Tab-separated table of C-alpha atoms in Angstrom:
chain	number	residue	atom	x	y	z
P	1	UNK	CA	25.317	-22.931	8.884
P	2	UNK	CA	26.966	-19.603	8.423
P	3	UNK	CA	25.031	-16.476	9.297
P	4	UNK	CA	25.899	-12.888	10.037
P	5	UNK	CA	24.231	-10.146	12.071
P	6	UNK	CA	20.554	-9.908	12.899
P	7	UNK	CA	18.111	-8.449	10.362
P	8	UNK	CA	16.429	-5.338	11.685
P	9	UNK	CA	14.273	-2.509	10.434
P	10	UNK	CA	11.899	-2.572	7.426
P	11	UNK	CA	11.650	-6.028	5.898
P	12	UNK	CA	12.516	-7.858	9.114
P	13	UNK	CA	10.255	-9.279	11.800
P	14	UNK	CA	11.242	-6.443	14.123
P	15	UNK	CA	10.301	-3.826	11.512
P	16	UNK	CA	7.104	-5.389	10.198
P	17	UNK	CA	3.782	-3.698	11.072
P	18	UNK	CA	0.545	-5.268	12.276
P	19	UNK	CA	1.837	-8.764	12.969
P	20	UNK	CA	-0.539	-11.247	14.634
P	21	UNK	CA	-0.438	-11.407	18.421
P	22	UNK	CA	2.509	-13.444	19.662
P	23	UNK	CA	4.225	-13.505	16.267
P	24	UNK	CA	7.513	-12.118	17.533
P	25	UNK	CA	7.558	-14.660	20.331
P	26	UNK	CA	7.570	-17.494	17.803
P	27	UNK	CA	9.356	-16.126	14.742
P	28	UNK	CA	12.690	-14.462	14.216
P	29	UNK	CA	14.455	-12.983	11.218
P	30	UNK	CA	17.820	-14.425	10.305
P	31	UNK	CA	20.393	-14.092	7.576
P	32	UNK	CA	21.595	-17.388	6.112
P	33	UNK	CA	24.750	-17.610	4.010
P	34	UNK	CA	24.158	-20.315	1.390
P	35	UNK	CA	27.652	-20.039	-0.080
P	36	UNK	CA	26.368	-18.278	-3.189
P	37	UNK	CA	24.509	-15.428	-1.518
P	38	UNK	CA	22.918	-14.325	1.736
P	39	UNK	CA	19.200	-14.960	2.094
P	40	UNK	CA	16.799	-13.537	4.647
P	41	UNK	CA	14.426	-16.040	6.220
P	42	UNK	CA	11.848	-15.865	8.992
P	43	UNK	CA	11.789	-19.081	10.991
P	44	UNK	CA	9.865	-20.525	13.917
P	45	UNK	CA	7.728	-23.399	15.121
P	46	UNK	CA	8.091	-27.076	15.934
P	47	UNK	CA	7.710	-30.119	13.723
P	48	UNK	CA	8.774	-31.152	10.231
P	49	UNK	CA	9.988	-28.310	7.996
P	50	UNK	CA	7.637	-26.332	5.753
P	51	UNK	CA	9.130	-23.841	3.282
P	52	UNK	CA	6.944	-20.904	2.176
P	53	UNK	CA	7.867	-19.106	-1.065
P	54	UNK	CA	6.225	-15.705	-1.618
P	55	UNK	CA	4.890	-14.016	-4.728
P	56	UNK	CA	5.367	-10.701	-6.525
P	57	UNK	CA	5.562	-7.904	-5.462
P	58	UNK	CA	5.667	-9.223	-1.918
P	59	UNK	CA	8.039	-10.861	0.545
P	60	UNK	CA	7.839	-13.289	3.484
P	61	UNK	CA	5.340	-10.916	5.144
P	62	UNK	CA	2.483	-12.114	2.941
P	63	UNK	CA	2.329	-15.340	4.999
P	64	UNK	CA	2.148	-13.583	8.387
P	65	UNK	CA	-1.530	-14.429	9.004
P	66	UNK	CA	-1.067	-18.190	8.554
P	67	UNK	CA	2.396	-18.635	10.049
P	68	UNK	CA	1.449	-18.749	13.786
P	69	UNK	CA	-1.070	-21.562	13.289
P	70	UNK	CA	1.309	-23.465	10.985
P	71	UNK	CA	4.057	-23.158	13.590
P	72	UNK	CA	2.066	-25.392	15.944
P	73	UNK	CA	2.664	-28.334	13.581
P	74	UNK	CA	5.669	-27.357	11.487
P	75	UNK	CA	9.058	-25.716	11.584
P	76	UNK	CA	8.131	-22.840	9.275
P	77	UNK	CA	10.670	-21.182	6.987
P	78	UNK	CA	9.398	-18.104	5.093
P	79	UNK	CA	12.127	-16.832	2.782
P	80	UNK	CA	12.784	-13.675	0.807
P	81	UNK	CA	13.799	-14.817	-2.685
P	82	UNK	CA	17.019	-13.687	-4.317
P	83	UNK	CA	16.504	-10.044	-5.324
P	84	UNK	CA	13.708	-9.385	-2.820
P	85	UNK	CA	13.399	-7.901	0.660
P	86	UNK	CA	16.513	-8.301	2.785
P	87	UNK	CA	18.041	-11.054	0.648
P	88	UNK	CA	20.997	-10.355	-1.641
P	89	UNK	CA	20.226	-8.865	-5.041
P	90	UNK	CA	22.872	-9.982	-7.538
P	91	UNK	CA	22.653	-9.025	-11.204
P	92	UNK	CA	21.869	-12.543	-12.430
P	93	UNK	CA	20.519	-15.924	-11.417
P	94	UNK	CA	16.740	-15.378	-11.610
P	95	UNK	CA	15.765	-18.391	-13.694
P	96	UNK	CA	13.796	-20.908	-11.669
P	97	UNK	CA	16.575	-23.518	-11.670
P	98	UNK	CA	18.898	-21.082	-9.885
P	99	UNK	CA	16.155	-19.766	-7.589
P	100	UNK	CA	15.284	-23.357	-6.649
P	101	UNK	CA	18.950	-24.104	-5.992
P	102	UNK	CA	19.043	-21.076	-3.665
P	103	UNK	CA	16.210	-22.542	-1.610
P	104	UNK	CA	17.741	-26.009	-1.446
P	105	UNK	CA	20.969	-24.423	-0.208
P	106	UNK	CA	18.955	-22.467	2.352
P	107	UNK	CA	17.303	-25.618	3.671
P	108	UNK	CA	20.673	-27.393	3.723
P	109	UNK	CA	22.102	-24.567	5.807
P	110	UNK	CA	19.154	-24.813	8.203
P	111	UNK	CA	19.623	-28.585	8.513
P	112	UNK	CA	16.471	-29.666	6.654
P	113	UNK	CA	17.087	-32.558	4.274
P	114	UNK	CA	13.462	-33.166	3.316
P	115	UNK	CA	10.577	-30.722	3.574
P	116	UNK	CA	7.097	-29.723	2.445
P	117	UNK	CA	6.804	-26.736	0.133
P	118	UNK	CA	4.232	-24.037	-0.651
P	119	UNK	CA	4.786	-21.471	-3.389
P	120	UNK	CA	2.333	-18.817	-4.583
P	121	UNK	CA	2.386	-16.430	-7.575
P	122	UNK	CA	6.022	-16.384	-8.815
P	123	UNK	CA	6.703	-18.741	-5.917
P	124	UNK	CA	4.623	-21.356	-7.764
P	125	UNK	CA	6.987	-21.842	-10.738
P	126	UNK	CA	9.940	-21.662	-8.343
P	127	UNK	CA	8.388	-24.350	-6.160
P	128	UNK	CA	7.617	-26.473	-9.221
P	129	UNK	CA	11.244	-26.200	-10.353
P	130	UNK	CA	12.464	-27.189	-6.898
P	131	UNK	CA	10.196	-30.236	-6.776
P	132	UNK	CA	11.157	-31.233	-10.331
P	133	UNK	CA	14.906	-30.634	-10.063
P	134	UNK	CA	15.376	-31.958	-6.509
P	135	UNK	CA	12.951	-34.865	-6.327
P	136	UNK	CA	14.499	-36.356	-3.194
P	137	UNK	CA	13.971	-33.172	-1.174
P	138	UNK	CA	10.246	-32.377	-1.358
P	139	UNK	CA	7.646	-34.537	0.396
P	140	UNK	CA	4.478	-32.635	-0.598
P	141	UNK	CA	3.959	-29.638	-2.856
P	142	UNK	CA	1.337	-26.886	-2.600
P	143	UNK	CA	1.026	-24.189	-5.269
P	144	UNK	CA	-1.364	-21.324	-5.924
P	145	UNK	CA	-2.254	-18.480	-8.236
P	146	UNK	CA	0.173	-18.587	-11.163
P	147	UNK	CA	0.884	-20.024	-14.578
P	148	UNK	CA	4.104	-21.932	-15.235
P	149	UNK	CA	6.062	-20.583	-18.236
P	150	UNK	CA	6.501	-23.239	-20.885
P	151	UNK	CA	3.743	-25.441	-19.451
P	152	UNK	CA	0.633	-23.299	-18.996
P	153	UNK	CA	-1.058	-22.050	-22.167
P	154	UNK	CA	0.111	-18.508	-22.871
P	155	UNK	CA	-2.606	-15.838	-22.532
P	156	UNK	CA	-3.592	-14.048	-25.764
P	157	UNK	CA	-2.329	-10.566	-26.500
P	158	UNK	CA	-5.818	-9.066	-26.524
P	159	UNK	CA	-7.824	-9.659	-23.341
P	160	UNK	CA	-11.025	-8.305	-21.755
P	161	UNK	CA	-10.248	-5.176	-19.699
P	162	UNK	CA	-10.422	-6.837	-16.237
P	163	UNK	CA	-8.018	-9.605	-17.313
P	164	UNK	CA	-5.763	-7.128	-19.075
P	165	UNK	CA	-5.505	-5.103	-15.849
P	166	UNK	CA	-4.425	-8.272	-13.999
P	167	UNK	CA	-2.006	-9.637	-16.609
P	168	UNK	CA	-0.398	-6.767	-18.525
P	169	UNK	CA	2.541	-6.714	-16.117
P	170	UNK	CA	3.658	-10.164	-17.381
P	171	UNK	CA	5.017	-8.492	-20.528
P	172	UNK	CA	5.924	-5.121	-18.997
P	173	UNK	CA	8.030	-6.659	-16.221
P	174	UNK	CA	10.219	-8.493	-18.741
P	175	UNK	CA	11.522	-5.292	-20.347
P	176	UNK	CA	15.269	-4.815	-19.873
P	177	UNK	CA	15.323	-1.264	-18.480
P	178	UNK	CA	12.433	1.000	-19.388
P	179	UNK	CA	10.134	-0.522	-16.766
P	180	UNK	CA	12.492	0.561	-13.982
P	181	UNK	CA	12.767	4.025	-15.507
P	182	UNK	CA	8.988	4.402	-15.712
P	183	UNK	CA	8.229	2.993	-12.245
P	184	UNK	CA	10.976	4.740	-10.241
P	185	UNK	CA	9.325	7.529	-8.274
P	186	UNK	CA	5.887	6.218	-9.264
P	187	UNK	CA	5.946	2.977	-7.315
P	188	UNK	CA	2.698	3.831	-5.560
P	189	UNK	CA	0.912	4.186	-8.913
P	190	UNK	CA	2.312	1.034	-10.503
P	191	UNK	CA	2.245	-1.356	-7.563
P	192	UNK	CA	-0.932	0.170	-6.158
P	193	UNK	CA	-2.702	-0.629	-9.428
P	194	UNK	CA	-1.335	-4.176	-9.367
P	195	UNK	CA	-2.578	-4.864	-5.847
P	196	UNK	CA	-5.959	-3.357	-6.650
P	197	UNK	CA	-6.542	-5.171	-9.941
P	198	UNK	CA	-5.658	-8.571	-8.483
P	199	UNK	CA	-7.709	-8.181	-5.297
P	200	UNK	CA	-11.166	-8.664	-6.791
P	201	UNK	CA	-13.986	-7.473	-4.552
P	202	UNK	CA	-12.037	-7.622	-1.271
P	203	UNK	CA	-9.137	-5.183	-1.376
P	204	UNK	CA	-6.091	-5.578	0.838
P	205	UNK	CA	-5.833	-3.046	3.697
P	206	UNK	CA	-4.272	0.203	2.576
P	207	UNK	CA	-1.532	0.020	5.204
P	208	UNK	CA	-0.546	-3.466	4.009
P	209	UNK	CA	-0.243	-2.290	0.415
P	210	UNK	CA	1.705	0.742	1.589
P	211	UNK	CA	4.184	-1.485	3.442
P	212	UNK	CA	4.861	-3.555	0.330
P	213	UNK	CA	5.262	-0.470	-1.851
P	214	UNK	CA	7.528	1.320	0.609
P	215	UNK	CA	9.734	-1.760	0.935
P	216	UNK	CA	10.280	-1.975	-2.827
P	217	UNK	CA	10.640	1.785	-3.288
P	218	UNK	CA	13.260	2.147	-0.562
P	219	UNK	CA	15.953	0.403	-2.604
P	220	UNK	CA	16.682	0.680	-6.336
P	221	UNK	CA	18.163	-2.817	-6.285
P	222	UNK	CA	14.918	-4.149	-4.784
P	223	UNK	CA	12.927	-2.607	-7.636
P	224	UNK	CA	15.321	-4.154	-10.148
P	225	UNK	CA	15.202	-7.465	-8.308
P	226	UNK	CA	11.411	-7.459	-8.424
P	227	UNK	CA	11.588	-7.499	-12.241
P	228	UNK	CA	14.411	-10.027	-12.645
P	229	UNK	CA	12.233	-13.143	-12.299
P	230	UNK	CA	10.218	-11.948	-15.303
P	231	UNK	CA	13.302	-11.058	-17.341
P	232	UNK	CA	14.491	-14.638	-16.902
P	233	UNK	CA	11.210	-16.141	-18.188
P	234	UNK	CA	12.706	-17.172	-21.566
P	235	UNK	CA	15.377	-19.210	-19.748
P	236	UNK	CA	12.814	-20.626	-17.320
P	237	UNK	CA	10.555	-21.572	-20.246
P	238	UNK	CA	13.356	-23.595	-21.838
P	239	UNK	CA	14.015	-25.318	-18.523
P	240	UNK	CA	10.336	-26.186	-18.087
P	241	UNK	CA	10.189	-27.724	-21.540
P	242	UNK	CA	12.688	-30.244	-20.200
P	243	UNK	CA	11.110	-30.603	-16.756
P	244	UNK	CA	7.710	-31.538	-18.099
P	245	UNK	CA	9.154	-34.623	-19.798
P	246	UNK	CA	9.532	-36.143	-16.306
P	247	UNK	CA	6.212	-35.873	-14.527
P	248	UNK	CA	6.032	-35.209	-10.797
P	249	UNK	CA	4.869	-38.169	-8.731
P	250	UNK	CA	4.633	-36.545	-5.297
P	251	UNK	CA	1.240	-35.341	-3.970
P	252	UNK	CA	0.342	-31.841	-5.189
P	253	UNK	CA	-2.343	-29.442	-3.968
P	254	UNK	CA	-3.211	-26.713	-6.504
P	255	UNK	CA	-5.152	-23.708	-5.212
P	256	UNK	CA	-6.865	-20.883	-7.067
P	257	UNK	CA	-8.983	-17.959	-5.964
P	258	UNK	CA	-12.486	-18.013	-7.419
P	259	UNK	CA	-12.119	-14.349	-8.445
P	260	UNK	CA	-8.722	-14.978	-10.010
P	261	UNK	CA	-7.144	-18.093	-11.551
P	262	UNK	CA	-9.818	-20.498	-10.311
P	263	UNK	CA	-9.308	-23.977	-11.757
P	264	UNK	CA	-6.411	-22.908	-14.005
P	265	UNK	CA	-3.825	-23.744	-11.318
P	266	UNK	CA	-5.057	-27.314	-11.065
P	267	UNK	CA	-5.241	-27.613	-14.850
P	268	UNK	CA	-1.632	-26.452	-15.110
P	269	UNK	CA	-0.356	-28.909	-12.533
P	270	UNK	CA	-2.215	-31.778	-14.185
P	271	UNK	CA	-0.052	-31.142	-17.255
P	272	UNK	CA	3.051	-32.009	-15.260
P	273	UNK	CA	2.072	-34.058	-12.170
P	274	UNK	CA	0.257	-37.366	-11.633
P	275	UNK	CA	-1.247	-36.860	-8.161
P	276	UNK	CA	-3.024	-33.493	-8.120
P	277	UNK	CA	-5.745	-32.294	-5.773
P	278	UNK	CA	-7.438	-29.014	-6.660
P	279	UNK	CA	-9.121	-26.344	-4.579
P	280	UNK	CA	-10.892	-23.153	-5.641
P	281	UNK	CA	-11.502	-20.790	-2.713
P	282	UNK	CA	-14.810	-18.859	-2.993
P	283	UNK	CA	-14.793	-15.102	-2.474
P	284	UNK	CA	-11.030	-14.953	-2.858
P	285	UNK	CA	-8.921	-13.393	-5.593
P	286	UNK	CA	-5.148	-13.493	-6.087
P	287	UNK	CA	-3.833	-12.715	-2.596
P	288	UNK	CA	-4.839	-16.074	-1.093
P	289	UNK	CA	-2.813	-15.989	2.131
P	290	UNK	CA	-4.170	-12.553	3.030
P	291	UNK	CA	-7.707	-12.698	1.627
P	292	UNK	CA	-8.599	-16.215	2.803
P	293	UNK	CA	-6.144	-17.176	5.563
P	294	UNK	CA	-8.538	-19.484	7.419
P	295	UNK	CA	-9.542	-21.375	4.274
P	296	UNK	CA	-5.906	-21.655	3.232
P	297	UNK	CA	-4.891	-22.906	6.675
P	298	UNK	CA	-7.552	-25.591	6.598
P	299	UNK	CA	-6.403	-26.705	3.153
P	300	UNK	CA	-2.727	-26.749	4.117
P	301	UNK	CA	-3.153	-28.582	7.407
P	302	UNK	CA	-5.403	-31.204	5.830
P	303	UNK	CA	-3.155	-31.806	2.841
P	304	UNK	CA	0.039	-31.832	4.928
P	305	UNK	CA	-1.366	-34.051	7.706
P	306	UNK	CA	0.157	-37.292	6.302
P	307	UNK	CA	3.564	-35.568	6.085
P	308	UNK	CA	3.249	-34.254	9.637
P	309	UNK	CA	2.040	-37.593	10.992
P	310	UNK	CA	4.813	-39.548	9.250
P	311	UNK	CA	7.408	-37.246	10.788
P	312	UNK	CA	5.826	-37.604	14.235
P	313	UNK	CA	5.861	-41.412	13.971
P	314	UNK	CA	9.487	-41.609	12.839
P	315	UNK	CA	12.005	-42.745	15.479
P	316	UNK	CA	14.073	-39.936	16.935
P	317	UNK	CA	17.721	-40.321	17.936
């Protein structure tokens, strides 16, 4: 593994606010050179590897509330995707095939040949691509709170106001330039509205939302990078048309918030996978890891128990 310097300041473990007690004793930020780019990952814990892939417009930090408990059973790797946080932000490579390849290279560099995987929001189609394109690498797959371009039914253009407030960004974020021009200097308005609309009845703490907004607003490349996944959706859609011809056979857990996607996540995964368990979390909207951390932890530890137990029973050199 090749790595350089220690990540510090905003976006790193050392610069993150309001972390759970003991977090910094277990987890550290690190830069990992994958050969193609440098990724930022937060790692810690003991056991078989578990890769966490964040959503938009967030970063590794969204998993902070569940990471300490997961670290008791797993070697946790929470990554900033290409274009996000402290990871490199090249001009291209934001289709899910390339993003999945980034994460495989990351796990290679960290010495993890096979791993469990959880992706939420935009992390869900990335995780699906990784499981579909690298079938020998993923033991169990967990996804939440997103459609998959080219597989999920596309939402109609005209929606009821609450759904429109949650989904209008799917088209806006794909624009080639004007979205950056409109949002620059108004990040608090744009991203604040996104966090609010997708939170349902239980809003995220104001200081948490402020941290996410400040992180994106601090760097023009980060703002651009936050849109690039969406700009690559046409390419990702074409890739998924091919992926869905070979159904996933590994165990899949599909999670939706009752105030958000609900059963739609499970319905999507059933279009492309044979062994799907579904869970709808009551009283939870889009931000599952922050709105329902205990329920999510229970679901993850139960679903991943066979993976953990198999690793524990395997002979060690």
